[in-house]
Amino acid sequence: MSPIEIALEEARAAAARGEVPVGAVVCAPDGRVLARAGNRVEELHDPTAHAEILALRAAAALRQSPRLPDCSLFVTLEPCPMCAQAASFFRVRRVVFGAYDPKGGGVDHGARVFAASSCHHVPEVIGGVREGECGAVLRAFFSGLRGQGGAAPLDPPLG
Amino acid sequence: MSPIEIALEEARAAAARGEVPVGAVVCAPDGRVLARAGNRVEELHDPTAHAEILALRAAAALRQSPRLPDCSLFVTLEPCPMCAQAASFFRVRRVVFGAYDPKGGGVDHGARVFAASSCHHVPEVIGGVREGECGAVLRAFFSGLRGQGGAAPLDPPLG
């Protein structure tokens, strides 16, 4: 299974827990999965518990190092500004994401964190990988919520 | 002691642990301190362990809620983009900070997270509170490191 497929598995597992379905994987250069995580914001009462942050922290804990300069972060959705800046702080080599997020993204939209001159480490970015499937998981989740009586906002922040 | 003075205490305690000296406090509307924290990036091998994130997560855990809409975040340094976005996600009412950070800040500098149209919750921001003392703690820390043989980069990211 490719890293983005594993991230999709994590996204689907997050949906099953009632979380906004975003999944993330941190890989070593040889493709080995160091950490995988899904969104756990609701479960942990913690809006910083995005899939990317959880996976990056787990990989760094495994390595006993705050820096992951040879690693790639795979995530099903364009990272928000918080997660984009975190990926920069962890010094990841590459960020690969699935669906674009015009409403909450912080890489190709909004604050465009990596484009700021004060961003000291800018990873390589590849967006739109398995975009259709990654976006479909999110759309299915939010349309299900709306079907239950409008529990979701009309314009949910996805990141 | 005022919240920013408590944050300064946390910053000095962080310096004593060998951490970049930034401290943060989350206060309820009546001024009661819900959480206080200093930077623990080195200790935890975790670049997301900024003072702001640790204090916000602790306050949310105390409240058993991911949202702190009546709370203020006090921090000795302008938050970086990661922490600014986190403050928005926690829905804090107000962000009060000490020193400005032209090199790593994400509120009045760089990515200017709160100014992005995709920032769904924009707190009130008050910068420059006890600016001199807050900056002095950081300058003393970095000049001490340089005195020890250049362990610090010349332009350290502070946030």
GROMACS .gro file of N, CA, C and O in nm, chain A residues 41-42 44-48 50 53 57 60-61 64-67 80-83 85-86 89-91 102-105 109-113 116-120 155-159, chain B residues 41-42 44-48 50 53 57 60-61 64-67 80-83 85-86 89-91 102-105 109-113 116-120 155-159:
model
  352
   41VAL      N    1  -0.915   1.537   1.711
   41VAL     CA    2  -0.951   1.664   1.775
   41VAL      C    3  -1.064   1.647   1.876
   41VAL      O    4  -1.056   1.696   1.990
   42GLU      N    5  -1.168   1.576   1.836
   42GLU     CA    6  -1.284   1.560   1.925
   42GLU      C    7  -1.249   1.472   2.044
   42GLU      O    8  -1.277   1.507   2.160
   44LEU      N    9  -0.969   1.404   2.185
   44LEU     CA   10  -0.871   1.459   2.280
   44LEU      C   11  -0.908   1.600   2.330
   44LEU      O   12  -0.832   1.658   2.406
   45HIS      N   13  -1.021   1.653   2.285
   45HIS     CA   14  -1.057   1.792   2.318
   45HIS      C   15  -0.942   1.885   2.283
   45HIS      O   16  -0.907   1.975   2.360
   46ASP      N   17  -0.879   1.861   2.169
   46ASP     CA   18  -0.755   1.933   2.138
   46ASP      C   19  -0.750   1.967   1.990
   46ASP      O   20  -0.722   1.881   1.906
   47PRO      N   21  -0.777   2.094   1.955
   47PRO     CA   22  -0.775   2.131   1.813
   47PRO      C   23  -0.636   2.128   1.751
   47PRO      O   24  -0.623   2.150   1.631
   48THR      N   25  -0.532   2.101   1.830
   48THR     CA   26  -0.400   2.082   1.769
   48THR      C   27  -0.378   1.935   1.732
   48THR      O   28  -0.275   1.901   1.674
   50HIS      N   29  -0.445   1.748   1.502
   50HIS     CA   30  -0.461   1.718   1.360
   50HIS      C   31  -0.374   1.597   1.326
   50HIS      O   32  -0.270   1.573   1.390
   53ILE      N   33   0.006   1.669   1.286
   53ILE     CA   34   0.081   1.696   1.410
   53ILE      C   35   0.103   1.565   1.486
   53ILE      O   36   0.213   1.538   1.535
   57ARG      N   37   0.474   1.420   1.547
   57ARG     CA   38   0.522   1.403   1.686
   57ARG      C   39   0.560   1.258   1.713
   57ARG      O   40   0.660   1.229   1.780
   60ALA      N   41   0.892   1.180   1.541
   60ALA     CA   42   1.003   1.245   1.614
   60ALA      C   43   1.032   1.172   1.745
   60ALA      O   44   1.148   1.156   1.785
   61ALA      N   45   0.927   1.127   1.812
   61ALA     CA   46   0.946   1.052   1.937
   61ALA      C   47   1.019   0.921   1.909
   61ALA      O   48   1.111   0.881   1.982
   64GLN      N   49   1.365   1.005   1.851
   64GLN     CA   50   1.424   1.082   1.961
   64GLN      C   51   1.494   1.206   1.909
   64GLN      O   52   1.603   1.242   1.954
   65SER      N   53   1.430   1.270   1.812
   65SER     CA   54   1.486   1.391   1.753
   65SER      C   55   1.372   1.482   1.708
   65SER      O   56   1.273   1.433   1.653
   66PRO      N   57   1.385   1.612   1.730
   66PRO     CA   58   1.279   1.703   1.685
   66PRO      C   59   1.287   1.731   1.535
   66PRO      O   60   1.206   1.807   1.484
   67ARG      N   61   1.384   1.673   1.467
   67ARG     CA   62   1.400   1.703   1.324
   67ARG      C   63   1.393   1.575   1.243
   67ARG      O   64   1.448   1.472   1.282
   80CYS      N   65  -0.332   2.284   0.709
   80CYS     CA   66  -0.370   2.418   0.755
   80CYS      C   67  -0.241   2.494   0.792
   80CYS      O   68  -0.133   2.436   0.798
   81PRO      N   69  -0.251   2.624   0.822
   81PRO     CA   70  -0.128   2.699   0.858
   81PRO      C   71  -0.055   2.640   0.978
   81PRO      O   72   0.069   2.639   0.981
   82MET      N   73  -0.127   2.591   1.077
   82MET     CA   74  -0.063   2.532   1.195
   82MET      C   75   0.022   2.412   1.155
   82MET      O   76   0.139   2.400   1.195
   83CYS      N   77  -0.037   2.323   1.076
   83CYS     CA   78   0.035   2.200   1.039
   83CYS      C   79   0.145   2.228   0.938
   83CYS      O   80   0.250   2.162   0.940
   85GLN      N   81   0.328   2.502   0.928
   85GLN     CA   82   0.441   2.555   1.005
   85GLN      C   83   0.506   2.444   1.087
   85GLN      O   84   0.630   2.440   1.102
   86ALA      N   85   0.426   2.352   1.140
   86ALA     CA   86   0.483   2.240   1.215
   86ALA      C   87   0.573   2.156   1.124
   86ALA      O   88   0.684   2.119   1.162
   89PHE      N   89   0.893   2.327   1.099
   89PHE     CA   90   0.973   2.315   1.223
   89PHE      C   91   1.035   2.175   1.235
   89PHE      O   92   1.145   2.160   1.286
   90PHE      N   93   0.962   2.071   1.191
   90PHE     CA   94   1.016   1.935   1.197
   90PHE      C   95   1.119   1.912   1.085
   90PHE      O   96   1.177   1.805   1.078
   91ARG      N   97   1.132   2.011   0.995
   91ARG     CA   98   1.231   2.006   0.887
   91ARG      C   99   1.208   1.892   0.789
   91ARG      O  100   1.304   1.838   0.735
  102PRO      N  101  -0.932   2.510  -0.019
  102PRO     CA  102  -0.938   2.657  -0.036
  102PRO      C  103  -0.988   2.728   0.089
  102PRO      O  104  -0.953   2.843   0.112
  103LYS      N  105  -1.067   2.662   0.173
  103LYS     CA  106  -1.127   2.729   0.289
  103LYS      C  107  -1.037   2.730   0.412
  103LYS      O  108  -1.044   2.821   0.494
  104GLY      N  109  -0.955   2.626   0.429
  104GLY     CA  110  -0.875   2.620   0.551
  104GLY      C  111  -0.728   2.590   0.528
  104GLY      O  112  -0.650   2.589   0.623
  105GLY      N  113  -0.690   2.568   0.404
  105GLY     CA  114  -0.551   2.532   0.376
  105GLY      C  115  -0.455   2.647   0.399
  105GLY      O  116  -0.494   2.764   0.387
  109HIS      N  117  -0.318   2.804  -0.017
  109HIS     CA  118  -0.427   2.899   0.009
  109HIS      C  119  -0.399   2.975   0.139
  109HIS      O  120  -0.306   2.941   0.212
  110GLY      N  121  -0.483   3.074   0.164
  110GLY     CA  122  -0.479   3.144   0.292
  110GLY      C  123  -0.343   3.202   0.326
  110GLY      O  124  -0.285   3.277   0.246
  111ALA      N  125  -0.293   3.167   0.442
  111ALA     CA  126  -0.168   3.228   0.491
  111ALA      C  127  -0.046   3.187   0.410
  111ALA      O  128   0.060   3.251   0.420
  112ARG      N  129  -0.056   3.081   0.330
  112ARG     CA  130   0.056   3.034   0.244
  112ARG      C  131   0.188   3.039   0.322
  112ARG      O  132   0.282   3.112   0.288
  113VAL      N  133   0.191   2.957   0.426
  113VAL     CA  134   0.299   2.963   0.524
  113VAL      C  135   0.439   2.947   0.462
  113VAL      O  136   0.533   3.019   0.498
  116ALA      N  137   0.611   3.260   0.305
  116ALA     CA  138   0.654   3.374   0.386
  116ALA      C  139   0.806   3.376   0.395
  116ALA      O  140   0.869   3.270   0.412
  117SER      N  141   0.864   3.493   0.385
  117SER     CA  142   1.011   3.503   0.389
  117SER      C  143   1.064   3.459   0.525
  117SER      O  144   1.180   3.421   0.538
  118SER      N  145   0.978   3.461   0.627
  118SER     CA  146   1.021   3.420   0.761
  118SER      C  147   1.009   3.268   0.782
  118SER      O  148   1.035   3.219   0.891
  119CYS      N  149   0.972   3.194   0.679
  119CYS     CA  150   0.967   3.048   0.691
  119CYS      C  151   1.109   2.996   0.666
  119CYS      O  152   1.159   3.002   0.553
  120HIS      N  153   1.171   2.945   0.771
  120HIS     CA  154   1.315   2.916   0.764
  120HIS      C  155   1.345   2.784   0.693
  120HIS      O  156   1.457   2.761   0.650
  155ASP      N  157  -1.971   2.564   0.585
  155ASP     CA  158  -1.836   2.577   0.533
  155ASP      C  159  -1.737   2.528   0.638
  155ASP      O  160  -1.670   2.609   0.703
  156PRO      N  161  -1.730   2.400   0.658
  156PRO     CA  162  -1.646   2.350   0.768
  156PRO      C  163  -1.498   2.376   0.741
  156PRO      O  164  -1.452   2.356   0.629
  157PRO      N  165  -1.425   2.423   0.841
  157PRO     CA  166  -1.280   2.428   0.826
  157PRO      C  167  -1.229   2.284   0.828
  157PRO      O  168  -1.259   2.209   0.920
  158LEU      N  169  -1.160   2.245   0.724
  158LEU     CA  170  -1.125   2.104   0.707
  158LEU      C  171  -0.988   2.070   0.764
  158LEU      O  172  -0.960   1.955   0.795
  159GLY      N  173  -0.903   2.168   0.773
  159GLY     CA  174  -0.761   2.138   0.800
  159GLY      C  175  -0.733   2.110   0.945
  159GLY      O  176  -0.816   2.126   1.029
  200VAL      N  177   1.057   2.245   2.378
  200VAL     CA  178   1.092   2.182   2.250
  200VAL      C  179   1.207   2.084   2.265
  200VAL      O  180   1.201   1.971   2.214
  201GLU      N  181   1.312   2.125   2.334
  201GLU     CA  182   1.431   2.039   2.346
  201GLU      C  183   1.401   1.918   2.434
  201GLU      O  184   1.432   1.804   2.398
  203LEU      N  185   1.124   1.769   2.506
  203LEU     CA  186   1.028   1.672   2.452
  203LEU      C  187   1.063   1.626   2.310
  203LEU      O  188   0.988   1.547   2.253
  204HIS      N  189   1.174   1.674   2.255
  204HIS     CA  190   1.208   1.644   2.114
  204HIS      C  191   1.090   1.677   2.025
  204HIS      O  192   1.054   1.599   1.935
  205ASP      N  193   1.025   1.788   2.050
  205ASP     CA  194   0.899   1.817   1.982
  205ASP      C  195   0.888   1.966   1.950
  205ASP      O  196   0.860   2.047   2.038
  206PRO      N  197   0.911   2.002   1.824
  206PRO     CA  198   0.904   2.145   1.788
  206PRO      C  199   0.764   2.204   1.795
  206PRO      O  200   0.749   2.324   1.775
  207THR      N  201   0.663   2.122   1.823
  207THR     CA  202   0.530   2.181   1.847
  207THR      C  203   0.511   2.215   1.995
  207THR      O  204   0.407   2.271   2.031
  209HIS      N  205   0.578   2.444   2.181
  209HIS     CA  206   0.591   2.586   2.214
  209HIS      C  207   0.505   2.616   2.337
  209HIS      O  208   0.403   2.549   2.361
  212ILE      N  209   0.122   2.649   2.275
  212ILE     CA  210   0.050   2.523   2.247
  212ILE      C  211   0.032   2.446   2.379
  212ILE      O  212  -0.076   2.393   2.407
  216ARG      N  213  -0.334   2.374   2.531
  216ARG     CA  214  -0.378   2.234   2.546
  216ARG      C  215  -0.410   2.205   2.692
  216ARG      O  216  -0.509   2.135   2.722
  219ALA      N  217  -0.746   2.365   2.779
  219ALA     CA  218  -0.857   2.292   2.717
  219ALA      C  219  -0.881   2.159   2.789
  219ALA      O  220  -0.996   2.117   2.807
  220ALA      N  221  -0.774   2.094   2.832
  220ALA     CA  222  -0.788   1.968   2.906
  220ALA      C  223  -0.860   1.994   3.038
  220ALA      O  224  -0.948   1.918   3.079
  223GLN      N  225  -1.209   2.044   2.965
  223GLN     CA  226  -1.267   1.933   2.886
  223GLN      C  227  -1.341   1.986   2.764
  223GLN      O  228  -1.449   1.937   2.729
  224SER      N  229  -1.280   2.085   2.700
  224SER     CA  230  -1.340   2.144   2.581
  224SER      C  231  -1.229   2.192   2.488
  224SER      O  232  -1.130   2.249   2.535
  225PRO      N  233  -1.244   2.171   2.356
  225PRO     CA  234  -1.141   2.220   2.264
  225PRO      C  235  -1.152   2.371   2.238
  225PRO      O  236  -1.074   2.425   2.162
  226ARG      N  237  -1.250   2.434   2.299
  226ARG     CA  238  -1.271   2.577   2.272
  226ARG      C  239  -1.262   2.657   2.400
  226ARG      O  240  -1.315   2.616   2.504
  239CYS      N  241   0.434   3.239   1.658
  239CYS     CA  242   0.469   3.196   1.523
  239CYS      C  243   0.340   3.157   1.449
  239CYS      O  244   0.233   3.150   1.511
  240PRO      N  245   0.347   3.129   1.319
  240PRO     CA  246   0.224   3.092   1.246
  240PRO      C  247   0.154   2.969   1.305
  240PRO      O  248   0.031   2.963   1.310
  241MET      N  249   0.232   2.871   1.350
  241MET     CA  250   0.171   2.751   1.410
  241MET      C  251   0.088   2.787   1.533
  241MET      O  252  -0.028   2.745   1.546
  242CYS      N  253   0.146   2.866   1.621
  242CYS     CA  254   0.077   2.901   1.746
  242CYS      C  255  -0.037   2.999   1.722
  242CYS      O  256  -0.140   2.993   1.790
  244GLN      N  257  -0.226   3.008   1.453
  244GLN     CA  258  -0.338   2.929   1.402
  244GLN      C  259  -0.399   2.845   1.513
  244GLN      O  260  -0.522   2.829   1.520
  245ALA      N  261  -0.315   2.792   1.602
  245ALA     CA  262  -0.368   2.714   1.715
  245ALA      C  263  -0.457   2.803   1.802
  245ALA      O  264  -0.567   2.762   1.842
  248PHE      N  265  -0.783   2.821   1.638
  248PHE     CA  266  -0.859   2.696   1.652
  248PHE      C  267  -0.918   2.681   1.793
  248PHE      O  268  -1.027   2.628   1.810
  249PHE      N  269  -0.844   2.725   1.895
  249PHE     CA  270  -0.895   2.717   2.033
  249PHE      C  271  -0.998   2.827   2.060
  249PHE      O  272  -1.055   2.833   2.168
  250ARG      N  273  -1.016   2.916   1.962
  250ARG     CA  274  -1.118   3.021   1.969
  250ARG      C  275  -1.095   3.118   2.084
  250ARG      O  276  -1.192   3.169   2.143
  261PRO      N  277   1.009   3.985   1.428
  261PRO     CA  278   1.011   4.003   1.281
  261PRO      C  279   1.062   3.880   1.206
  261PRO      O  280   1.026   3.858   1.092
  262LYS      N  281   1.146   3.798   1.270
  262LYS     CA  282   1.207   3.685   1.198
  262LYS      C  283   1.120   3.560   1.199
  262LYS      O  284   1.126   3.480   1.108
  263GLY      N  285   1.041   3.539   1.305
  263GLY     CA  286   0.965   3.414   1.312
  263GLY      C  287   0.818   3.434   1.346
  263GLY      O  288   0.742   3.336   1.348
  264GLY      N  289   0.777   3.556   1.371
  264GLY     CA  290   0.638   3.580   1.411
  264GLY      C  291   0.541   3.558   1.296
  264GLY      O  292   0.577   3.574   1.179
  268HIS      N  293   0.391   3.971   1.148
  268HIS     CA  294   0.498   3.949   1.051
  268HIS      C  295   0.471   3.820   0.974
  268HIS      O  296   0.380   3.745   1.008
  269GLY      N  297   0.554   3.796   0.872
  269GLY     CA  298   0.552   3.669   0.799
  269GLY      C  299   0.414   3.634   0.744
  269GLY      O  300   0.353   3.714   0.673
  270ALA      N  301   0.367   3.515   0.779
  270ALA     CA  302   0.242   3.464   0.721
  270ALA      C  303   0.118   3.542   0.766
  270ALA      O  304   0.013   3.530   0.704
  271ARG      N  305   0.130   3.623   0.874
  271ARG     CA  306   0.017   3.704   0.924
  271ARG      C  307  -0.114   3.623   0.921
  271ARG      O  308  -0.209   3.656   0.850
  272VAL      N  309  -0.112   3.519   1.001
  272VAL     CA  310  -0.218   3.418   0.997
  272VAL      C  311  -0.357   3.477   1.018
  272VAL      O  312  -0.452   3.440   0.948
  275ALA      N  313  -0.540   3.632   0.709
  275ALA     CA  314  -0.584   3.551   0.595
  275ALA      C  315  -0.737   3.540   0.597
  275ALA      O  316  -0.797   3.520   0.703
  276SER      N  317  -0.798   3.550   0.479
  276SER     CA  318  -0.945   3.543   0.473
  276SER      C  319  -0.993   3.405   0.517
  276SER      O  320  -1.108   3.389   0.557
  277SER      N  321  -0.906   3.305   0.513
  277SER     CA  322  -0.944   3.169   0.554
  277SER      C  323  -0.929   3.147   0.704
  277SER      O  324  -0.951   3.036   0.752
  278CYS      N  325  -0.893   3.250   0.778
  278CYS     CA  326  -0.884   3.236   0.924
  278CYS      C  327  -1.025   3.258   0.980
  278CYS      O  328  -1.077   3.370   0.978
  279HIS      N  329  -1.084   3.150   1.031
  279HIS     CA  330  -1.227   3.154   1.064
  279HIS      C  331  -1.256   3.222   1.198
  279HIS      O  332  -1.368   3.260   1.225
  314ASP      N  333   2.064   3.409   1.354
  314ASP     CA  334   1.927   3.457   1.343
  314ASP      C  335   1.832   3.348   1.391
  314ASP      O  336   1.765   3.283   1.311
  315PRO      N  337   1.827   3.325   1.519
  315PRO     CA  338   1.746   3.213   1.567
  315PRO      C  339   1.598   3.238   1.544
  315PRO      O  340   1.550   3.349   1.566
  316PRO      N  341   1.526   3.135   1.498
  316PRO     CA  342   1.380   3.148   1.499
  316PRO      C  343   1.332   3.144   1.644
  316PRO      O  344   1.365   3.053   1.718
  317LEU      N  345   1.262   3.247   1.683
  317LEU     CA  346   1.229   3.262   1.826
  317LEU      C  347   1.094   3.204   1.862
  317LEU      O  348   1.070   3.172   1.977
  318GLY      N  349   1.006   3.195   1.766
  318GLY     CA  350   0.866   3.166   1.799
  318GLY      C  351   0.836   3.019   1.822
  318GLY      O  352   0.917   2.934   1.798
   0.00000   0.00000   0.00000
